[in-house]
PDB file of C-alpha atoms in Angstrom:
ATOM      1  CA  MET A   1     101.455 103.254 108.156  1.00  0.00           C
ATOM      2  CA  VAL A   2     100.175 106.614 106.914  1.00  0.00           C
ATOM      3  CA  ASN A   3     100.255 108.018 110.451  1.00  0.00           C
ATOM      4  CA  LEU A   4     103.877 106.936 110.860  1.00  0.00           C
ATOM      5  CA  TYR A   5     104.887 108.749 107.698  1.00  0.00           C
ATOM      6  CA  ILE A   6     103.013 111.869 108.830  1.00  0.00           C
ATOM      7  CA  VAL A   7     104.854 111.845 112.174  1.00  0.00           C
ATOM      8  CA  ARG A   8     108.140 111.307 110.368  1.00  0.00           C
ATOM      9  CA  ALA A   9     107.420 114.207 108.025  1.00  0.00           C
ATOM     10  CA  LEU A  10     106.623 116.516 110.964  1.00  0.00           C
ATOM     11  CA  LEU A  11     109.842 115.506 112.719  1.00  0.00           C
ATOM     12  CA  LEU A  12     111.862 116.206 109.588  1.00  0.00           C
ATOM     13  CA  VAL A  13     110.238 119.631 109.244  1.00  0.00           C
ATOM     14  CA  GLY A  14     111.110 120.406 112.865  1.00  0.00           C
ATOM     15  CA  LEU A  15     114.709 119.258 112.395  1.00  0.00           C
ATOM     16  CA  THR A  16     115.000 121.400 109.269  1.00  0.00           C
ATOM     17  CA  ALA A  17     113.762 124.419 111.234  1.00  0.00           C
ATOM     18  CA  VAL A  18     116.378 123.752 113.939  1.00  0.00           C
ATOM     19  CA  ALA A  19     119.109 123.474 111.307  1.00  0.00           C
ATOM     20  CA  ILE A  20     118.023 126.797 109.772  1.00  0.00           C
ATOM     21  CA  TYR A  21     118.149 128.409 113.224  1.00  0.00           C
ATOM     22  CA  VAL A  22     121.705 127.127 113.670  1.00  0.00           C
ATOM     23  CA  GLN A  23     122.713 128.572 110.308  1.00  0.00           C
ATOM     24  CA  VAL A  24     121.179 132.001 110.968  1.00  0.00           C
ATOM     25  CA  THR A  25     122.562 132.276 114.508  1.00  0.00           C
ATOM     26  CA  SER A  26     126.031 131.148 113.478  1.00  0.00           C
ATOM     27  CA  SER A  27     126.132 133.709 110.693  1.00  0.00           C
ATOM     28  CA  THR A  28     124.822 136.525 112.898  1.00  0.00           C
ATOM     29  CA  LEU A  29     127.261 135.858 115.746  1.00  0.00           C
ATOM     30  CA  SER A  30     130.196 134.961 113.464  1.00  0.00           C
ATOM     31  CA  LEU A  31     130.636 131.628 115.189  1.00  0.00           C
ATOM     32  CA  PRO A  32     133.516 129.463 113.978  1.00  0.00           C
ATOM     33  CA  LEU A  33     131.185 127.012 112.290  1.00  0.00           C
ATOM     34  CA  SER A  34     131.742 126.209 108.655  1.00  0.00           C
ATOM     35  CA  THR A  35     129.010 127.525 106.390  1.00  0.00           C
ATOM     36  CA  GLY A  36     129.202 124.314 104.393  1.00  0.00           C
ATOM     37  CA  THR A  37     128.578 122.288 107.558  1.00  0.00           C
ATOM     38  CA  THR A  38     125.520 124.293 108.563  1.00  0.00           C
ATOM     39  CA  VAL A  39     124.105 124.200 105.032  1.00  0.00           C
ATOM     40  CA  LEU A  40     124.574 120.431 104.843  1.00  0.00           C
ATOM     41  CA  THR A  41     122.844 120.135 108.205  1.00  0.00           C
ATOM     42  CA  ILE A  42     119.835 121.869 106.630  1.00  0.00           C
ATOM     43  CA  LEU A  43     119.941 119.543 103.625  1.00  0.00           C
ATOM     44  CA  LEU A  44     120.223 116.374 105.727  1.00  0.00           C
ATOM     45  CA  PRO A  45     116.521 116.236 106.795  1.00  0.00           C
ATOM     46  CA  LEU A  46     115.517 117.032 103.207  1.00  0.00           C
ATOM     47  CA  LEU A  47     117.621 114.100 101.999  1.00  0.00           C
ATOM     48  CA  ALA A  48     115.904 111.924 104.598  1.00  0.00           C
ATOM     49  CA  ALA A  49     112.529 112.962 103.153  1.00  0.00           C
ATOM     50  CA  VAL A  50     113.718 111.987  99.665  1.00  0.00           C
ATOM     51  CA  ASN A  51     114.852 108.623 101.023  1.00  0.00           C
ATOM     52  CA  THR A  52     111.413 108.075 102.519  1.00  0.00           C
ATOM     53  CA  PHE A  53     109.907 108.543  99.080  1.00  0.00           C
ATOM     54  CA  GLY A  54     112.520 106.191  97.598  1.00  0.00           C
ATOM     55  CA  LEU A  55     111.621 103.402 100.016  1.00  0.00           C
ATOM     56  CA  LEU A  56     107.953 103.952  99.273  1.00  0.00           C
ATOM     57  CA  LEU A  57     108.725 103.235  95.633  1.00  0.00           C
ATOM     58  CA  ARG A  58     110.085  99.835  96.666  1.00  0.00           C
ATOM     59  CA  ILE A  59     107.161  99.058  98.967  1.00  0.00           C
ATOM     60  CA  LEU A  60     104.392 100.152  96.630  1.00  0.00           C
ATOM     61  CA  PRO A  61     103.597  98.156  93.468  1.00  0.00           C
ATOM     62  CA  ARG A  62     105.860  98.948  90.556  1.00  0.00           C
ATOM     63  CA  GLN A  63     104.532 101.211  87.870  1.00  0.00           C
ATOM     64  CA  ALA A  64     105.294 100.770  84.213  1.00  0.00           C
ATOM     65  CA  SER A  65     106.615 104.328  83.969  1.00  0.00           C
ATOM     66  CA  THR A  66     109.265 103.728  86.667  1.00  0.00           C
ATOM     67  CA  SER A  67     112.641 102.434  85.560  1.00  0.00           C
ATOM     68  CA  PRO A  68     113.361  99.091  87.291  1.00  0.00           C
ATOM     69  CA  ILE A  69     117.082  99.879  87.594  1.00  0.00           C
ATOM     70  CA  LEU A  70     116.394 103.313  89.062  1.00  0.00           C
ATOM     71  CA  GLN A  71     113.813 101.897  91.439  1.00  0.00           C
ATOM     72  CA  LYS A  72     116.190  99.173  92.602  1.00  0.00           C
ATOM     73  CA  PHE A  73     119.500 100.987  93.116  1.00  0.00           C
ATOM     74  CA  LEU A  74     118.697 104.677  93.710  1.00  0.00           C
ATOM     75  CA  PRO A  75     117.131 104.195  97.187  1.00  0.00           C
ATOM     76  CA  PHE A  76     120.182 102.265  98.411  1.00  0.00           C
ATOM     77  CA  VAL A  77     122.589 104.898  97.069  1.00  0.00           C
ATOM     78  CA  LEU A  78     120.641 107.663  98.794  1.00  0.00           C
ATOM     79  CA  GLN A  79     120.515 105.689 102.044  1.00  0.00           C
ATOM     80  CA  ILE A  80     124.286 105.231 102.021  1.00  0.00           C
ATOM     81  CA  LEU A  81     124.784 108.931 101.252  1.00  0.00           C
ATOM     82  CA  GLN A  82     122.481 109.940 104.077  1.00  0.00           C
ATOM     83  CA  GLY A  83     124.194 107.647 106.572  1.00  0.00           C
ATOM     84  CA  VAL A  84     127.685 108.881 105.706  1.00  0.00           C
ATOM     85  CA  LEU A  85     126.576 112.527 105.798  1.00  0.00           C
ATOM     86  CA  ALA A  86     124.901 112.081 109.194  1.00  0.00           C
ATOM     87  CA  VAL A  87     128.047 110.528 110.700  1.00  0.00           C
ATOM     88  CA  VAL A  88     130.330 113.258 109.313  1.00  0.00           C
ATOM     89  CA  LEU A  89     128.091 116.106 110.472  1.00  0.00           C
ATOM     90  CA  ALA A  90     127.668 114.588 113.940  1.00  0.00           C
ATOM     91  CA  THR A  91     131.449 114.254 114.271  1.00  0.00           C
ATOM     92  CA  LEU A  92     132.090 117.850 113.206  1.00  0.00           C
ATOM     93  CA  ALA A  93     129.370 119.171 115.494  1.00  0.00           C
ATOM     94  CA  ALA A  94     130.763 117.231 118.467  1.00  0.00           C
ATOM     95  CA  GLU A  95     134.033 119.133 118.156  1.00  0.00           C
ATOM     96  CA  GLY A  96     132.145 122.402 118.649  1.00  0.00           C
ATOM     97  CA  PHE A  97     130.389 121.689 121.955  1.00  0.00           C
ATOM     98  CA  VAL A  98     133.026 119.686 123.792  1.00  0.00           C
ATOM     99  CA  PRO A  99     134.801 122.138 126.125  1.00  0.00           C
ATOM    100  CA  GLY A 100     138.554 122.370 125.900  1.00  0.00           C
ATOM    101  CA  GLN A 101     141.471 124.196 124.393  1.00  0.00           C
ATOM    102  CA  VAL A 102     140.404 123.349 120.842  1.00  0.00           C
ATOM    103  CA  LEU A 103     137.121 125.199 121.284  1.00  0.00           C
ATOM    104  CA  ASP A 104     138.760 128.241 122.882  1.00  0.00           C
ATOM    105  CA  CYS A 105     141.424 128.273 120.186  1.00  0.00           C
ATOM    106  CA  ASN A 106     138.782 128.284 117.441  1.00  0.00           C
ATOM    107  CA  LEU A 107     136.968 131.184 119.086  1.00  0.00           C
ATOM    108  CA  GLU A 108     140.232 133.061 119.533  1.00  0.00           C
ATOM    109  CA  ASN A 109     141.176 132.636 115.894  1.00  0.00           C
ATOM    110  CA  SER A 110     137.728 133.692 114.712  1.00  0.00           C
ATOM    111  CA  TRP A 111     137.756 136.873 116.806  1.00  0.00           C
ATOM    112  CA  GLN A 112     141.298 137.661 115.711  1.00  0.00           C
ATOM    113  CA  GLY A 113     140.245 137.288 112.087  1.00  0.00           C
ATOM    114  CA  LEU A 114     137.432 139.798 112.586  1.00  0.00           C
ATOM    115  CA  TRP A 115     139.784 142.179 114.339  1.00  0.00           C
ATOM    116  CA  HIS A 116     142.491 141.809 111.705  1.00  0.00           C
ATOM    117  CA  THR A 117     140.103 142.554 108.841  1.00  0.00           C
ATOM    118  CA  LYS A 118     138.588 145.409 110.861  1.00  0.00           C
ATOM    119  CA  ASP A 119     135.124 143.894 110.584  1.00  0.00           C
ATOM    120  CA  GLY A 120     133.745 146.190 113.261  1.00  0.00           C
ATOM    121  CA  ARG A 121     130.123 145.436 112.358  1.00  0.00           C
ATOM    122  CA  ALA A 122     130.560 141.728 113.108  1.00  0.00           C
ATOM    123  CA  ILE A 123     132.331 142.445 116.410  1.00  0.00           C
ATOM    124  CA  GLU A 124     129.621 144.904 117.430  1.00  0.00           C
ATOM    125  CA  ARG A 125     126.902 142.336 116.689  1.00  0.00           C
ATOM    126  CA  ILE A 126     128.602 139.958 119.109  1.00  0.00           C
ATOM    127  CA  GLN A 127     129.054 142.648 121.757  1.00  0.00           C
ATOM    128  CA  ASP A 128     125.462 143.852 121.389  1.00  0.00           C
ATOM    129  CA  ALA A 129     124.050 140.304 121.544  1.00  0.00           C
ATOM    130  CA  PHE A 130     125.755 139.549 124.877  1.00  0.00           C
ATOM    131  CA  SER A 131     126.101 143.093 126.268  1.00  0.00           C
ATOM    132  CA  CYS A 132     129.863 142.718 126.552  1.00  0.00           C
ATOM    133  CA  CYS A 133     133.058 144.339 125.335  1.00  0.00           C
ATOM    134  CA  GLY A 134     136.189 142.683 123.966  1.00  0.00           C
ATOM    135  CA  LEU A 135     137.060 139.002 123.961  1.00  0.00           C
ATOM    136  CA  ARG A 136     138.982 138.094 127.135  1.00  0.00           C
ATOM    137  CA  SER A 137     138.620 141.475 128.794  1.00  0.00           C
ATOM    138  CA  THR A 138     136.623 144.631 128.143  1.00  0.00           C
ATOM    139  CA  VAL A 139     139.621 146.206 126.376  1.00  0.00           C
ATOM    140  CA  ASP A 140     140.849 143.084 124.546  1.00  0.00           C
ATOM    141  CA  ARG A 141     140.267 143.872 120.858  1.00  0.00           C
ATOM    142  CA  ASP A 142     136.968 145.578 121.539  1.00  0.00           C
ATOM    143  CA  TRP A 143     135.124 147.681 118.981  1.00  0.00           C
ATOM    144  CA  PRO A 144     135.308 150.631 118.597  1.00  0.00           C
ATOM    145  CA  THR A 145     138.913 150.243 119.638  1.00  0.00           C
ATOM    146  CA  HIS A 146     139.247 150.908 123.390  1.00  0.00           C
ATOM    147  CA  GLN A 147     135.948 152.777 123.320  1.00  0.00           C
ATOM    148  CA  CYS A 148     133.333 150.083 123.935  1.00  0.00           C
ATOM    149  CA  LYS A 149     133.384 150.339 127.727  1.00  0.00           C
ATOM    150  CA  ASP A 150     133.255 154.149 127.585  1.00  0.00           C
ATOM    151  CA  LEU A 151     130.322 154.114 125.159  1.00  0.00           C
ATOM    152  CA  TYR A 152     128.367 151.449 127.056  1.00  0.00           C
ATOM    153  CA  LYS A 153     128.695 152.056 130.779  1.00  0.00           C
ATOM    154  CA  ASP A 154     126.492 149.071 131.660  1.00  0.00           C
ATOM    155  CA  ARG A 155     128.838 146.533 130.035  1.00  0.00           C
ATOM    156  CA  HIS A 156     131.291 145.128 132.537  1.00  0.00           C
ATOM    157  CA  GLY A 157     132.162 141.696 131.145  1.00  0.00           C
ATOM    158  CA  ALA A 158     134.096 140.196 128.262  1.00  0.00           C
ATOM    159  CA  CYS A 159     132.462 138.275 125.433  1.00  0.00           C
ATOM    160  CA  LEU A 160     134.391 134.995 125.538  1.00  0.00           C
ATOM    161  CA  ILE A 161     132.190 133.119 128.022  1.00  0.00           C
ATOM    162  CA  PRO A 162     128.750 133.915 126.483  1.00  0.00           C
ATOM    163  CA  TRP A 163     130.146 133.580 122.973  1.00  0.00           C
ATOM    164  CA  ARG A 164     131.539 130.146 123.836  1.00  0.00           C
ATOM    165  CA  ALA A 165     128.165 129.133 125.318  1.00  0.00           C
ATOM    166  CA  SER A 166     126.455 130.140 122.092  1.00  0.00           C
ATOM    167  CA  MET A 167     128.975 128.123 120.108  1.00  0.00           C
ATOM    168  CA  GLN A 168     128.339 125.066 122.257  1.00  0.00           C
ATOM    169  CA  ARG A 169     124.573 125.468 122.001  1.00  0.00           C
ATOM    170  CA  ASN A 170     124.585 125.743 118.215  1.00  0.00           C
ATOM    171  CA  SER A 171     126.992 122.835 117.854  1.00  0.00           C
ATOM    172  CA  GLY A 172     124.816 120.768 120.164  1.00  0.00           C
ATOM    173  CA  LEU A 173     121.747 121.560 118.076  1.00  0.00           C
ATOM    174  CA  GLY A 174     123.579 120.571 114.906  1.00  0.00           C
ATOM    175  CA  PHE A 175     124.696 117.350 116.568  1.00  0.00           C
ATOM    176  CA  THR A 176     121.101 116.661 117.643  1.00  0.00           C
ATOM    177  CA  VAL A 177     119.824 117.141 114.097  1.00  0.00           C
ATOM    178  CA  ALA A 178     122.399 114.737 112.657  1.00  0.00           C
ATOM    179  CA  VAL A 179     121.822 112.067 115.326  1.00  0.00           C
ATOM    180  CA  ALA A 180     118.027 112.372 115.124  1.00  0.00           C
ATOM    181  CA  VAL A 181     118.075 111.945 111.352  1.00  0.00           C
ATOM    182  CA  GLY A 182     120.330 108.914 111.775  1.00  0.00           C
ATOM    183  CA  ILE A 183     117.951 107.344 114.313  1.00  0.00           C
ATOM    184  CA  LEU A 184     114.984 107.974 112.024  1.00  0.00           C
ATOM    185  CA  GLN A 185     116.903 106.336 109.207  1.00  0.00           C
ATOM    186  CA  LEU A 186     117.544 103.205 111.292  1.00  0.00           C
ATOM    187  CA  ILE A 187     113.874 103.011 112.262  1.00  0.00           C
ATOM    188  CA  GLN A 188     112.851 103.452 108.639  1.00  0.00           C
ATOM    189  CA  LEU A 189     115.214 100.718 107.441  1.00  0.00           C
ATOM    190  CA  ALA A 190     113.978  98.344 110.169  1.00  0.00           C
ATOM    191  CA  PHE A 191     110.370  99.029 109.184  1.00  0.00           C
ATOM    192  CA  PHE A 192     111.203  98.549 105.510  1.00  0.00           C
ATOM    193  CA  THR A 193     112.965  95.248 106.202  1.00  0.00           C
ATOM    194  CA  LEU A 194     110.024  94.002 108.258  1.00  0.00           C
ATOM    195  CA  ARG A 195     107.539  95.094 105.617  1.00  0.00           C
ATOM    196  CA  THR A 196     109.549  93.437 102.840  1.00  0.00           C
ATOM    197  CA  SER A 197     109.845  90.203 104.852  1.00  0.00           C
ATOM    198  CA  GLU A 198     106.099  90.120 105.495  1.00  0.00           C
ATOM    199  CA  GLY A 199     105.440  90.768 101.828  1.00  0.00           C
ATOM    200  CA  GLY A 200     107.733  87.888 100.818  1.00  0.00           C
ATOM    201  CA  HIS A 201     105.994  85.463 103.182  1.00  0.00           C
ATOM    202  CA  ALA A 202     102.609  86.607 101.915  1.00  0.00           C
ATOM    203  CA  ARG A 203     103.613  86.058  98.282  1.00  0.00           C
ATOM    204  CA  MET A 204     104.992  82.601  99.134  1.00  0.00           C
ATOM    205  CA  GLY A 205     101.760  81.663 100.879  1.00  0.00           C
ATOM    206  CA  TYR A 206      99.775  82.934  97.918  1.00  0.00           C
ATOM    207  CA  ARG A 207     101.781  80.746  95.540  1.00  0.00           C
ATOM    208  CA  GLN A 208     101.266  77.709  97.738  1.00  0.00           C
ATOM    209  CA  ASN A 209      97.534  78.341  97.955  1.00  0.00           C
ATOM    210  CA  THR A 210      97.332  78.876  94.223  1.00  0.00           C
ATOM    211  CA  SER A 211      99.219  75.662  93.419  1.00  0.00           C
ATOM    212  CA  SER A 212      97.077  73.671  95.830  1.00  0.00           C
ATOM    213  CA  PHE A 213      93.967  75.170  94.275  1.00  0.00           C
ATOM    214  CA  VAL A 214      95.108  74.247  90.763  1.00  0.00           C
ATOM    215  CA  SER A 215      96.208  70.691  91.528  1.00  0.00           C
ATOM    216  CA  GLY A 216      93.852  69.981  94.381  1.00  0.00           C
ATOM    217  CA  PRO A 217      90.479  69.507  92.568  1.00  0.00           C
ATOM    218  CA  SER A 218      91.837  67.033  90.014  1.00  0.00           C
ATOM    219  CA  ASP A 219      93.657  65.097  92.709  1.00  0.00           C
ATOM    220  CA  ARG A 220      90.551  65.036  94.822  1.00  0.00           C
ATOM    221  CA  LEU A 221      88.446  63.850  91.873  1.00  0.00           C
ATOM    222  CA  LEU A 222      90.895  61.048  91.132  1.00  0.00           C
ATOM    223  CA  GLY A 223      90.955  60.060  94.757  1.00  0.00           C
ATOM    224  CA  ASN A 224      87.190  60.077  95.009  1.00  0.00           C
ATOM    225  CA  GLY A 225      86.913  58.000  91.824  1.00  0.00           C
ATOM    226  CA  ALA A 226      89.277  55.375  93.185  1.00  0.00           C
ATOM    227  CA  ALA A 227      87.391  55.265  96.437  1.00  0.00           C
ATOM    228  CA  ASN A 228      84.081  54.886  94.636  1.00  0.00           C
ATOM    229  CA  GLY A 229      85.552  52.127  92.499  1.00  0.00           C
ATOM    230  CA  ASP A 230      86.588  50.220  95.596  1.00  0.00           C
ATOM    231  CA  ASP A 231      83.170  50.640  97.113  1.00  0.00           C
ATOM    232  CA  ASP A 232      81.388  49.399  93.944  1.00  0.00           C
ATOM    233  CA  GLY A 233      83.655  46.435  93.512  1.00  0.00           C
ATOM    234  CA  THR A 234      85.201  47.820  90.338  1.00  0.00           C
ATOM    235  CA  GLY A 235      88.710  48.065  91.674  1.00  0.00           C
ATOM    236  CA  PRO A 236      91.666  46.423  90.032  1.00  0.00           C
ATOM    237  CA  GLU A 237      91.246  43.281  92.095  1.00  0.00           C
ATOM    238  CA  THR A 238      87.780  42.680  90.574  1.00  0.00           C
ATOM    239  CA  ASN A 239      88.667  43.356  86.976  1.00  0.00           C
ATOM    240  CA  GLY A 240      91.354  40.731  86.558  1.00  0.00           C
ATOM    241  CA  SER A 241      91.158  37.493  84.625  1.00  0.00           C
ATOM    242  CA  GLY A 242      90.461  35.577  87.817  1.00  0.00           C
ATOM    243  CA  GLY A 243      87.104  37.103  88.369  1.00  0.00           C
ATOM    244  CA  GLY A 244      84.546  39.281  86.744  1.00  0.00           C
ATOM    245  CA  ARG A 245      81.981  41.621  88.048  1.00  0.00           C
ATOM    246  CA  ARG A 246      79.375  39.877  90.077  1.00  0.00           C
ATOM    247  CA  GLY A 247      76.156  39.686  88.061  1.00  0.00           C
ATOM    248  CA  TYR A 248      72.647  39.710  89.197  1.00  0.00           C
ATOM    249  CA  GLY A 249      71.946  36.715  91.430  1.00  0.00           C
ATOM    250  CA  GLY A 250      75.587  35.656  91.649  1.00  0.00           C
ATOM    251  CA  THR A 251      77.024  33.794  94.591  1.00  0.00           C
ATOM    252  CA  GLU A 252      80.457  33.595  96.041  1.00  0.00           C
ATOM    253  CA  ASP A 253      81.092  30.120  94.469  1.00  0.00           C
ATOM    254  CA  GLY A 254      79.617  30.889  91.089  1.00  0.00           C
ATOM    255  CA  PRO A 255      76.494  31.876  89.201  1.00  0.00           C
ATOM    256  CA  ARG A 256      73.161  30.693  90.417  1.00  0.00           C
ATOM    257  CA  VAL A 257      70.855  28.846  87.949  1.00  0.00           C
ATOM    258  CA  GLU A 258      67.449  30.374  87.568  1.00  0.00           C
ATOM    259  CA  PRO A 259      64.461  28.763  85.773  1.00  0.00           C
ATOM    260  CA  THR A 260      63.676  30.204  82.385  1.00  0.00           C
ATOM    261  CA  HIS A 261      59.958  29.191  82.418  1.00  0.00           C
ATOM    262  CA  LEU A 262      60.318  28.108  78.806  1.00  0.00           C
ATOM    263  CA  GLY A 263      59.313  24.728  77.520  1.00  0.00           C
ATOM    264  CA  ASP A 264      56.540  22.283  78.136  1.00  0.00           C
ATOM    265  CA  SER A 265      54.560  21.631  81.196  1.00  0.00           C
ATOM    266  CA  GLY A 266      56.750  18.739  82.149  1.00  0.00           C
ATOM    267  CA  GLU A 267      59.654  21.042  82.644  1.00  0.00           C
ATOM    268  CA  GLU A 268      57.482  23.241  84.695  1.00  0.00           C
ATOM    269  CA  ASN A 269      56.525  20.264  86.844  1.00  0.00           C
ATOM    270  CA  THR A 270      60.170  19.320  87.171  1.00  0.00           C
ATOM    271  CA  TRP A 271      61.095  22.775  88.472  1.00  0.00           C
ATOM    272  CA  GLY A 272      57.976  22.885  90.498  1.00  0.00           C
TER     273      GLY A 272
END
């Protein structure tokens, strides 16, 4: 079990690193990804780690310092929160890597916003990252205005295609993080359910063994006593008014008369 939790922890660390990469790249390239979405994608693996600790509290023996109410309800609340967050983030990320007019429209609006606010530094970062000029052509809202191609003679393409590819890659990575955390959550819940079921069967078996141990010896002693009574002829059928315990020298029809050797010699001769 310890090895499984170590593997899970390493996977969550890797997913967190991927989510951080998505956040940094999206910010650097001014991709039309919501900052809140990328930040929540970073927090999702951390929430999964907290949920792992919460389930451990339910598996491990309860401590006196832990509130029973908190131990009972908090893990379920966090699990529900994690599941909802994973579904929402996966849905939002899917919209960013599926090709179509929606994706191109988002890129168009993002570039237009940079151009309208004259954020030349952001536009230049995009152009420098992909060695391109402008959005749909080398003179389409390039930066510096209509000078990019003259300043960089080796740039002959527009930025839309590589910029879109970067958007799809980052969205795909965000989608992967959300789905992977969701799969890990399902595996964790299945393992927890199995562990809880095994623990319940073990406790039931322990109670049965304990009850049989408590009642068993006395029952066995009573049973052995009854059996011994039957063997010795002291059972109920021999203690009734119709018959007593057979004495020494008794016969089936009645007691046998034995000489007492008391009296005179004539009695002795008679018995002799």
